[in-house]
Every structure is written in structure tokens, then in C-alpha cells.
PDB file of C-alpha atoms and ligand atoms in Angstrom:
ATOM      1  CA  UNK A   1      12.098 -10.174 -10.099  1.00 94.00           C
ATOM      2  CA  UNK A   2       9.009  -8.251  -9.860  1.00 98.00           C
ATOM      3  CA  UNK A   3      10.118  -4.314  -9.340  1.00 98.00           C
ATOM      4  CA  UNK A   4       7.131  -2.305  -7.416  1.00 98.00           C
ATOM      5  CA  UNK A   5       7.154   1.040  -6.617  1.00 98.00           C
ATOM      6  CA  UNK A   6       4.743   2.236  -3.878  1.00 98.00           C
ATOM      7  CA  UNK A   7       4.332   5.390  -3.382  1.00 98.00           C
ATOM      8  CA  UNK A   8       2.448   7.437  -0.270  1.00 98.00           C
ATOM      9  CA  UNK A   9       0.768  10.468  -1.327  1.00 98.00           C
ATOM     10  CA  UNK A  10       1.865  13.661   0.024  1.00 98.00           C
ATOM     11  CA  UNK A  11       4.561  14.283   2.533  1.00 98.00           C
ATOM     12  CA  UNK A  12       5.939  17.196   4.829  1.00 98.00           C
ATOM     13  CA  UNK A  13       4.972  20.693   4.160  1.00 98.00           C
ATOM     14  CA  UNK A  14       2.367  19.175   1.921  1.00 98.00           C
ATOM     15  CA  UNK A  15      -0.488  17.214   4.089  1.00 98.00           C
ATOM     16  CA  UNK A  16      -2.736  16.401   1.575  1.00 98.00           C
ATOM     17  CA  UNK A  17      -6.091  16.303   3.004  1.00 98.00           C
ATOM     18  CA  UNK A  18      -7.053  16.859   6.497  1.00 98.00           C
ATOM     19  CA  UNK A  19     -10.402  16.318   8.268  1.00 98.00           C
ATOM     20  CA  UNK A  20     -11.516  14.696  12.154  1.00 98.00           C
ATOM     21  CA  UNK A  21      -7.924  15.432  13.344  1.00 98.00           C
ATOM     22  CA  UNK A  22      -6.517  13.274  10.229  1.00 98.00           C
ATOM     23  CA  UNK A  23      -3.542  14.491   8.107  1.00 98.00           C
ATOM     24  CA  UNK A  24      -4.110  12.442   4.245  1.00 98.00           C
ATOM     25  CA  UNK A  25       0.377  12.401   4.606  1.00 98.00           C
ATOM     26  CA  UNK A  26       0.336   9.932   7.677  1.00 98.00           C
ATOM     27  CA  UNK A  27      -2.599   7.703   6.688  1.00 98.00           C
ATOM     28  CA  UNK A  28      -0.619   7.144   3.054  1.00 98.00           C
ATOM     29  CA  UNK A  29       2.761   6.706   4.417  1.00 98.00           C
ATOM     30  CA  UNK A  30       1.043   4.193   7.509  1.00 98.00           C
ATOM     31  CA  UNK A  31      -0.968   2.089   4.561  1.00 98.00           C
ATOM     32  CA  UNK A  32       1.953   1.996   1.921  1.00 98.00           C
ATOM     33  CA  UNK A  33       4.367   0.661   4.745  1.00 98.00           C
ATOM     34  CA  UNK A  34       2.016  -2.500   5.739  1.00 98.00           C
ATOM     35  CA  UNK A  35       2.073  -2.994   1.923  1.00 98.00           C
ATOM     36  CA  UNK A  36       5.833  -3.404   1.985  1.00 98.00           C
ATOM     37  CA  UNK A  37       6.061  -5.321   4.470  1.00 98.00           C
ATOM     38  CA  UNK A  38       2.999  -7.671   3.664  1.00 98.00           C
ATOM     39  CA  UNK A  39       4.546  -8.170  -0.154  1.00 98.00           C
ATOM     40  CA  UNK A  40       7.972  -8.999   1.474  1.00 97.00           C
ATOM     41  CA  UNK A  41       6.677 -12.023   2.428  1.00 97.00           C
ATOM     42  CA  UNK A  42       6.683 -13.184  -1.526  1.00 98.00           C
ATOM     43  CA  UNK A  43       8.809 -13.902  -3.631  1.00 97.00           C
ATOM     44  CA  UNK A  44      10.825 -12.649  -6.430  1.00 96.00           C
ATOM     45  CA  UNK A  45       9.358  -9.067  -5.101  1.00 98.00           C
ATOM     46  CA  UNK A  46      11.143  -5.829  -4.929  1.00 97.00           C
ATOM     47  CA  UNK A  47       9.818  -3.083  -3.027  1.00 98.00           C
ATOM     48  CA  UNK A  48      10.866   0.681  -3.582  1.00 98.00           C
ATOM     49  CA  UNK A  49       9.524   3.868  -1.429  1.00 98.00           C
ATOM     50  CA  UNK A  50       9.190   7.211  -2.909  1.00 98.00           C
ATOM     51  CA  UNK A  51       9.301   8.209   0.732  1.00 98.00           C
ATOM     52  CA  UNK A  52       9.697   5.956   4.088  1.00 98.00           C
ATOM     53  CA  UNK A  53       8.923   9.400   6.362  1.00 98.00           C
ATOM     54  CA  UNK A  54       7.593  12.852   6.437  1.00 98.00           C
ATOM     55  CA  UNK A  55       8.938  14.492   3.701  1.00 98.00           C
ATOM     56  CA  UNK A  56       7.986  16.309   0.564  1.00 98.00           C
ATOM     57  CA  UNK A  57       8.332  14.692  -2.946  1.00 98.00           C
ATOM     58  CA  UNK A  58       6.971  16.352  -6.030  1.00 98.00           C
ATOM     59  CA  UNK A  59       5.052  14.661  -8.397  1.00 98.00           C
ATOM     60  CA  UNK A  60       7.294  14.143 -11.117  1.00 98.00           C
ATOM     61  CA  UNK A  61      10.116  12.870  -8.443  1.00 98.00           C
ATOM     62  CA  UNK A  62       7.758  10.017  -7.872  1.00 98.00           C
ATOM     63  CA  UNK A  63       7.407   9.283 -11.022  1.00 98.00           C
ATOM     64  CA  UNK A  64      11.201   9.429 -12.136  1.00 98.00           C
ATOM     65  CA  UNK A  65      11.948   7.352  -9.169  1.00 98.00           C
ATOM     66  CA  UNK A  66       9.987   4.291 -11.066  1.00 98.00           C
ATOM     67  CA  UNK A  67      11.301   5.307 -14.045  1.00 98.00           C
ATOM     68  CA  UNK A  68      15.116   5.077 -13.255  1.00 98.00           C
ATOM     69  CA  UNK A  69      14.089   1.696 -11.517  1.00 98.00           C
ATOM     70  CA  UNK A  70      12.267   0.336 -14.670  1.00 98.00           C
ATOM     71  CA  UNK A  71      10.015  -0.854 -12.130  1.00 98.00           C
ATOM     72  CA  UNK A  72       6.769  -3.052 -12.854  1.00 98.00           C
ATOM     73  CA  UNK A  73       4.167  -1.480 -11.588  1.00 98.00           C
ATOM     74  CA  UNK A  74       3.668   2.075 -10.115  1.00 98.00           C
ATOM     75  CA  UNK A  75       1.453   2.222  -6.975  1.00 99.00           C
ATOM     76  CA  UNK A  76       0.153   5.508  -5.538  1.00 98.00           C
ATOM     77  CA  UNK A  77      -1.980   5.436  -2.104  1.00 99.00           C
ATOM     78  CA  UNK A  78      -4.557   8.220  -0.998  1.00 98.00           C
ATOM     79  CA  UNK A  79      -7.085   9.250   0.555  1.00 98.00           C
ATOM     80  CA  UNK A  80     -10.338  11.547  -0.875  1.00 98.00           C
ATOM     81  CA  UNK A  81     -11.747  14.479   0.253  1.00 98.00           C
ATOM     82  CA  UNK A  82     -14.744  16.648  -0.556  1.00 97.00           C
ATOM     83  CA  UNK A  83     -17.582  15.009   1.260  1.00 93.00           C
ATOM     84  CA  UNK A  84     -18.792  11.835  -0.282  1.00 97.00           C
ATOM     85  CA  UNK A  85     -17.947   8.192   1.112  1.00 98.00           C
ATOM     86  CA  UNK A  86     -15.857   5.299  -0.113  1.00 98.00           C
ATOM     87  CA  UNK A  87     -13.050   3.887  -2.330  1.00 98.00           C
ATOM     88  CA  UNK A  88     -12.070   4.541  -5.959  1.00 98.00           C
ATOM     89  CA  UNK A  89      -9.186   3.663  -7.975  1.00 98.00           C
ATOM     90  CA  UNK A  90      -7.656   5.667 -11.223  1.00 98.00           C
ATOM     91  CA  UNK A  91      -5.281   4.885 -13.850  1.00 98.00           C
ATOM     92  CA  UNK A  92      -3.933   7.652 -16.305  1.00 98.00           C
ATOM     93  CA  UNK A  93      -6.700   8.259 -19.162  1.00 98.00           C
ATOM     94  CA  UNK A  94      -4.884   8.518 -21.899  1.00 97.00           C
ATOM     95  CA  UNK A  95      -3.074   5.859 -23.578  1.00 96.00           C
ATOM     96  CA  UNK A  96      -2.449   3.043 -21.099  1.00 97.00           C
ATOM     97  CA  UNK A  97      -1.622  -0.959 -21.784  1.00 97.00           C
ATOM     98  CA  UNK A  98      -3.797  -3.374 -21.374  1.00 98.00           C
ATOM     99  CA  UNK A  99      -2.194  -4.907 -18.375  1.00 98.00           C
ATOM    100  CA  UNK A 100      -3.006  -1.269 -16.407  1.00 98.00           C
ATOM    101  CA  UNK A 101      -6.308  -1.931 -16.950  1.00 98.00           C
ATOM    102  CA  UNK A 102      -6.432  -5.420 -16.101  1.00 98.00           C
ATOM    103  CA  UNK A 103      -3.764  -4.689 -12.446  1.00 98.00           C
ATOM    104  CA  UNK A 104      -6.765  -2.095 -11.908  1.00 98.00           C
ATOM    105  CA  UNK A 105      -9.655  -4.089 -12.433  1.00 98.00           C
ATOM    106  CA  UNK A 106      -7.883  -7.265  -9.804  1.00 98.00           C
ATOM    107  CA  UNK A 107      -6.509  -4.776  -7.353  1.00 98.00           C
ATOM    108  CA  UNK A 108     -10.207  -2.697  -7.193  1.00 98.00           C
ATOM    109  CA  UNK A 109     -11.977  -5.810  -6.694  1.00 98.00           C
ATOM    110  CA  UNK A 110      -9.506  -7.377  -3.852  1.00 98.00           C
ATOM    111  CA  UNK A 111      -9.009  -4.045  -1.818  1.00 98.00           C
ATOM    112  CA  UNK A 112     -13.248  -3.980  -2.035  1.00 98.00           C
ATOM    113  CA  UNK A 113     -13.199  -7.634  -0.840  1.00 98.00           C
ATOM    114  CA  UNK A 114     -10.863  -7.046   1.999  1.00 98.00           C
ATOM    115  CA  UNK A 115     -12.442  -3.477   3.443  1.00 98.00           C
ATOM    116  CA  UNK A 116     -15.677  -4.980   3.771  1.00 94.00           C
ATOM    117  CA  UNK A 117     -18.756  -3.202   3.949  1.00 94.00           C
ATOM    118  CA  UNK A 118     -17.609   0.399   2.063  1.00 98.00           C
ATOM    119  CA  UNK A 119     -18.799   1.717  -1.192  1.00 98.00           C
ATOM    120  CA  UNK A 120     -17.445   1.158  -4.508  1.00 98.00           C
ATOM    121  CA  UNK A 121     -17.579   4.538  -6.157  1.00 98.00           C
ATOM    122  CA  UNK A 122     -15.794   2.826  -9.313  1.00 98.00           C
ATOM    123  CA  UNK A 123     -13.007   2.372 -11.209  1.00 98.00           C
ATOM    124  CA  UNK A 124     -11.741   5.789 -12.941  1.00 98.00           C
ATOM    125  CA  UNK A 125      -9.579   7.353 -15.042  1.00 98.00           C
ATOM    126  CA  UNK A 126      -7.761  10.768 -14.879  1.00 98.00           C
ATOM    127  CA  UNK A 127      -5.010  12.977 -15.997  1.00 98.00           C
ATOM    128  CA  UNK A 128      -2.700  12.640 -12.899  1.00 98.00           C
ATOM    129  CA  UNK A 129       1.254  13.220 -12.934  1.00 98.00           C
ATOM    130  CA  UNK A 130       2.133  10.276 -11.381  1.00 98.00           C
ATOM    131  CA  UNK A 131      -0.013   8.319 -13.844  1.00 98.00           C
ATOM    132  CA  UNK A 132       0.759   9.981 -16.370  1.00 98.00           C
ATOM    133  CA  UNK A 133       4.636  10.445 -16.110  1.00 98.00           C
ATOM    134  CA  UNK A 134       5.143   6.911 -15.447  1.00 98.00           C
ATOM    135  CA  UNK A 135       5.902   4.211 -18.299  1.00 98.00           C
ATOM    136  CA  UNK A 136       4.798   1.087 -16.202  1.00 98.00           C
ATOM    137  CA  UNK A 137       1.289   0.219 -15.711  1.00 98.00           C
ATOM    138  CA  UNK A 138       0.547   2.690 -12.998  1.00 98.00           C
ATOM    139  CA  UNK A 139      -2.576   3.095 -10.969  1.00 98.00           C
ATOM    140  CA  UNK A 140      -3.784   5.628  -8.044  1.00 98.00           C
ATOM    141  CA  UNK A 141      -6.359   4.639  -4.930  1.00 99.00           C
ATOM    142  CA  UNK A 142      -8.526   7.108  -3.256  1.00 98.00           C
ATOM    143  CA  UNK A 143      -9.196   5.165   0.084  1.00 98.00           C
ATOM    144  CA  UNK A 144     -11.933   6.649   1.960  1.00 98.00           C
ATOM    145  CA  UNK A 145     -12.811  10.205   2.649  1.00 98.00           C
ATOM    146  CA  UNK A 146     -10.547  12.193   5.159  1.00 98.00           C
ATOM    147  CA  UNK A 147     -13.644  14.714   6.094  1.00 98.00           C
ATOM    148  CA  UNK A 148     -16.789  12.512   6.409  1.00 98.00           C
ATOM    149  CA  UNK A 149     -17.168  10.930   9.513  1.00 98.00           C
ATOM    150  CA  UNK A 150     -18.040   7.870   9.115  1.00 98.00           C
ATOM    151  CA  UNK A 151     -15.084   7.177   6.536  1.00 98.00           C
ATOM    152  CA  UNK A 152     -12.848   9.141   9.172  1.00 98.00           C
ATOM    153  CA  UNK A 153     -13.876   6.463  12.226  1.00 98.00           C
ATOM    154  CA  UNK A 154     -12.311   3.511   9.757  1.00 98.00           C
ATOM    155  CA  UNK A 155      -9.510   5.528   9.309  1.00 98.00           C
ATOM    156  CA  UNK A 156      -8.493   5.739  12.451  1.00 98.00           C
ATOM    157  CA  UNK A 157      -8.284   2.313  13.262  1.00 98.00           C
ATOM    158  CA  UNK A 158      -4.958   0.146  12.456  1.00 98.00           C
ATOM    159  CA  UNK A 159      -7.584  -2.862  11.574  1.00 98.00           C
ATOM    160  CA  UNK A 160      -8.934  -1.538   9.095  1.00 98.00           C
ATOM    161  CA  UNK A 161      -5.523   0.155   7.422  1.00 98.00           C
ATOM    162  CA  UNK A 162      -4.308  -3.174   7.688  1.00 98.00           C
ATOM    163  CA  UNK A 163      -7.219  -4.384   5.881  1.00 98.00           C
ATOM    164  CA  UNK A 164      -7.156  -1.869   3.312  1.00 98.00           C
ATOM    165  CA  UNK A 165      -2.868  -2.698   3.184  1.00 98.00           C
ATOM    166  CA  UNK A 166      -4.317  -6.323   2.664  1.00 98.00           C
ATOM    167  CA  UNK A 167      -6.274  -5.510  -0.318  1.00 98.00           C
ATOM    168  CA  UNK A 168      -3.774  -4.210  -2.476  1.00 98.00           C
ATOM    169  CA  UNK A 169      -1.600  -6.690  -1.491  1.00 98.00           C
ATOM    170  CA  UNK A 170      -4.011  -9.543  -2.554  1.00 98.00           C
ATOM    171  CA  UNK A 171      -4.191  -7.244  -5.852  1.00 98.00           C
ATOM    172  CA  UNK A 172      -0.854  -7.355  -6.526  1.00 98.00           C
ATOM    173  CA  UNK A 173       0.137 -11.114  -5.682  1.00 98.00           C
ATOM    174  CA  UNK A 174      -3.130 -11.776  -8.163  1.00 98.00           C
ATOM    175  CA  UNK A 175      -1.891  -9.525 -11.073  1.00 98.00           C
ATOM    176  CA  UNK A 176       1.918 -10.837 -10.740  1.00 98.00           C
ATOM    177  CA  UNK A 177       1.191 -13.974  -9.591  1.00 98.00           C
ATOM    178  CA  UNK A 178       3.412 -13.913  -6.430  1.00 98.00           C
ATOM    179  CA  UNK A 179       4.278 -17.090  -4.550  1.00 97.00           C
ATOM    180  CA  UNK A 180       4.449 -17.135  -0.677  1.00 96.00           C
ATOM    181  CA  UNK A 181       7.719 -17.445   0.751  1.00 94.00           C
ATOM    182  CA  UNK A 182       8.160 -20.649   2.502  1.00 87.00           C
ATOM    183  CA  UNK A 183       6.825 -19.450   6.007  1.00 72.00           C
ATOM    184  CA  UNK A 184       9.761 -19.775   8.592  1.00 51.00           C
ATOM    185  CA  UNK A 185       8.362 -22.584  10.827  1.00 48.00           C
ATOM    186  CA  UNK A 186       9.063 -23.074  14.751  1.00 48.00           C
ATOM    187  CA  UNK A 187      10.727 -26.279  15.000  1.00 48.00           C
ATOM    188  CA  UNK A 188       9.464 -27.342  18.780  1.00 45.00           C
ATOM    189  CA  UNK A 189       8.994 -30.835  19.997  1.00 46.00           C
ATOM    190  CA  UNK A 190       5.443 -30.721  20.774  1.00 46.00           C
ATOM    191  CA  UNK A 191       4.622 -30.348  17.371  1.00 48.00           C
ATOM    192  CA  UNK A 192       2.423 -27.216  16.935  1.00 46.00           C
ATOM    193  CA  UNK A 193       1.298 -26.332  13.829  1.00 50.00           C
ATOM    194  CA  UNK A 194       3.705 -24.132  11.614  1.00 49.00           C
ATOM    195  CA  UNK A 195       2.532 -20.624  11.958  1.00 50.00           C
ATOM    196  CA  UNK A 196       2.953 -17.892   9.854  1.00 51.00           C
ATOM    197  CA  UNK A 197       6.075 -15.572  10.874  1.00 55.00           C
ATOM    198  CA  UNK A 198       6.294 -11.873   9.816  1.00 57.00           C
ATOM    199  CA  UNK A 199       9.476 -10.876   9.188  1.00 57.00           C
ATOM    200  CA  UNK A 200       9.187  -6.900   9.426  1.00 56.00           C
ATOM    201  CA  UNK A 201      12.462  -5.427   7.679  1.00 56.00           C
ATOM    202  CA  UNK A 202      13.987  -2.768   9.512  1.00 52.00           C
ATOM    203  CA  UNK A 203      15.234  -1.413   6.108  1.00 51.00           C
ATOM    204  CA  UNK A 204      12.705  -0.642   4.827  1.00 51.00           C
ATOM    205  CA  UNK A 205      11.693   2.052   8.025  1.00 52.00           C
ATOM    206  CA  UNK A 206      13.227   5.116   8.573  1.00 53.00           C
ATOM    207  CA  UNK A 207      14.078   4.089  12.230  1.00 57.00           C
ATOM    208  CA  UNK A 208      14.423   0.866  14.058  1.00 61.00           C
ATOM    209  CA  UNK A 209      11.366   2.064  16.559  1.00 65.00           C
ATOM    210  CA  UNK A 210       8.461   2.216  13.215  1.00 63.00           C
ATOM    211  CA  UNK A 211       9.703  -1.230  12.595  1.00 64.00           C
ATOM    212  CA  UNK A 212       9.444  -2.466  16.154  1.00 70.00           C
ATOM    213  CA  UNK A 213       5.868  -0.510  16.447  1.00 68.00           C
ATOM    214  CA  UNK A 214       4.708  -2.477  13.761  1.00 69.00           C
ATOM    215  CA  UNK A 215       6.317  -5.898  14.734  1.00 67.00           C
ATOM    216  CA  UNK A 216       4.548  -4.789  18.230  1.00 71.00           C
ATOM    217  CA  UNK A 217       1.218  -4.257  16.509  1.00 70.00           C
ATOM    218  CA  UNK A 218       1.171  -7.560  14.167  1.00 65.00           C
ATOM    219  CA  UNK A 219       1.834  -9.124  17.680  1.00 66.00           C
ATOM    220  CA  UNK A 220      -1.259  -8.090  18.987  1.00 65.00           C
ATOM    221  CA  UNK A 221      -3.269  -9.084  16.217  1.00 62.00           C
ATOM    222  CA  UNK A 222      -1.905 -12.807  17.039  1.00 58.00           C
ATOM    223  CA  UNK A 223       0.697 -12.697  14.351  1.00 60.00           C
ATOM    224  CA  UNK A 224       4.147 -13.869  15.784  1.00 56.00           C
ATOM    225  CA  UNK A 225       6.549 -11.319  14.227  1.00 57.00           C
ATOM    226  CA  UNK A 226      10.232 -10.768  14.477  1.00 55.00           C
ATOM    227  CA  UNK A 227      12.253  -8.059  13.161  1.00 54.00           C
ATOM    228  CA  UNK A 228      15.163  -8.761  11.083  1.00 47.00           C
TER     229      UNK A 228
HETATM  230 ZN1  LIG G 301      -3.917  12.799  -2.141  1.00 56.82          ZN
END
């Protein structure tokens, strides 16, 4: 079993960056939930929140909560400020394992595959608490910037947070080689093609209605989802 922590930056009284009528707390929390519910469709994966709704968490919270878990991997989801354009990822730059720097280098280069055309300002390092007070491999993304416009328009569509959710996912099932579950098939007589069925956990929200939002919104992106 594969323990993940995932972790939206910010929360309640603290909003992390704002900018075009965008609070950085809601963007995380929206982004780190499609992640949960995208991995729960491998296998062997467990999924812990440091927060499934608006509320405050220090830093060092977040970081015992993997800790107590001895979870895997430690994933923290942002968004960047201060006026330039793009993604970036960090792990902690001090000592670090060699599989942090190898999740970092898959999980940059998938979430850049899946966002399309945005640019790649890198993969970093930095002195961060929840990189730093971690002991799993444990890395940070800075997804777009809050205050520039043009970032701002992509971040206000659900495509592209998907797409962005997407990314890490595809990171993650790459570094931990994560298999598929077996995709619960329609059984019909006329023989359709078995199509893929999200299962969106109502667990794993903080009230039935996020869970049937989302099962509402995979539904009009052509995905047949059901909530269990
Ligand atoms: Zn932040």
C-alpha cells in the first residue's frame, strides 16, 4: 500500500494568494480533491487530506500529519504570486533522497505534459516547512500565477484544474508505478464498449453535495460517474 499525503495550501483565515477575484485556499483545496479522487481509481493507493474544507492548518500540522502516517510521499499544491507566468515545482534543498528528486523530475514533466501550452519556469529547490519537516520524499507545486491575467483566465476554468489534477496524477502513478483498478464495466446486452466509471468517494468530501458537484461535473465532461 502506497500511503500519499496531499496537501492544499492554505486554508480559512489564511487565503494564500489572491488576485482577478481568486482566493490561492479554494483553487488548492479544488485541485488536491480531483487528485484524490483521480488516484482512487488505482490500486494499492491510500489517500490522506491535511484538510478536505476551509480551514486553517499550520505548517508543521501538515507535516506531522504525514509523519504520524509514515506516508510515502508528501504532496503540497499551490499557486504563485508576484507577477510572472507559469508552473514550478520545489523539493526541500537540503538533504533530500534520491527518490525526491527523481518523484520531482516525473511529476514536473507529466503536470507540463498535461497543462499544455504554459511555461516551465523549472524545477527548484527551497527551504519550505512542509518540505522540510517531512521525512518522506516531499515535493511542493506552484501552479500558475493568482495575479497575472492570463494565468488567472486558466484558473478559472474546471478544464484546466482538471488538467493540472491530471498531471500530478500521471506523476504519481509513474513514480509508484500504480495499476488501474479494473474499470467497473456496464454489463448491457447490446454490447457497448466498457467505459471507464468514476467512482467519486463521498468520504473523502466534507459533505455529500462537493461529492455530487463533482460526480455532476465529470458527467459533463462525458465521464459516467457514480458516487459511492
Ligand atoms: Zn501558497
Amino acid at each position: 500500500m502506497v500511503k500519499i499525503v496531499i496537501d492544499p495550501g492554505h486554508g480559512g483565515t489564511d487565503s494564500g494568494a489572491v488576485g482577478n477575484g481568486l482566493q490561492e485556499k479554494n483553487l488548492t483545496l479544488n485541485i488536491v480533491k480531483k487528485i484524490g479522487n483521480l488516484l482512487a481509481e488505482y490500486e494499492g493507493v491510500s489517500i490522506i487530506y491535511t484538510r478536505t474544507d476551509d480551514r486553517f492548518v499550520e505548517l508543521s500540522e501538515r507535516a506531522t500529519i504525514a509523519n504520524r502516517a509514515k506516508a510515502d510521499f508528501f504532496l503540497s499544491v499551490h499557486i504563485n504570486a508576484g507577477g510572472g507566468t507559469g508552473f514550478e515545482s520545489y523539493i526541500y534543498n537540503g538533504k533530500v533522497s534520491s527518490a525526491a528528486i527523481a518523484y520531482q523530475n516525473v511529476i514536473h514533466q507529466e503536470i507540463m505534459k498535461s497543462i499544455g501550452n504554459v511555461n516551465d519556469r523549472g524545477k527548484k529547490r527551497a527551504n519550505y516547512a512542509v518540505l522540510r519537516e517531512t521525512n518522506m520524499p516531499a515535493i511542493l507545486t506552484e501552479n500558475l500565477f493568482i495575479d497575472s491575467a492570463g494565468d488567472a483566465a486558466k484558473l478559472k476554468s474546471e478544464q484546466f484544474l482538471l488538467q493540472v489534477a491530471h498531471g500530478h496524477v500521471e506523476g504519481i502513478v509513474k513514480a509508484f508505478g500504480l495499476k488501474r483498478k479494473v474499470a467497473a464495466q456496464t454489463q448491457t446486452k447490446t454490447n457497448v464498449a466498457p467505459t471507464q466509471l468514476y467512482r467519486v468517494q463521498v468520504g473523502a468530501f466534507a459533505d455529500r453535495k462537493n461529492a455530487e458537484r463533482l460526480a455532476e461535473e465529470l458527467k459533463k465532461k462525458g465521464y459516467p460517474a457514480i458516487i459511492v
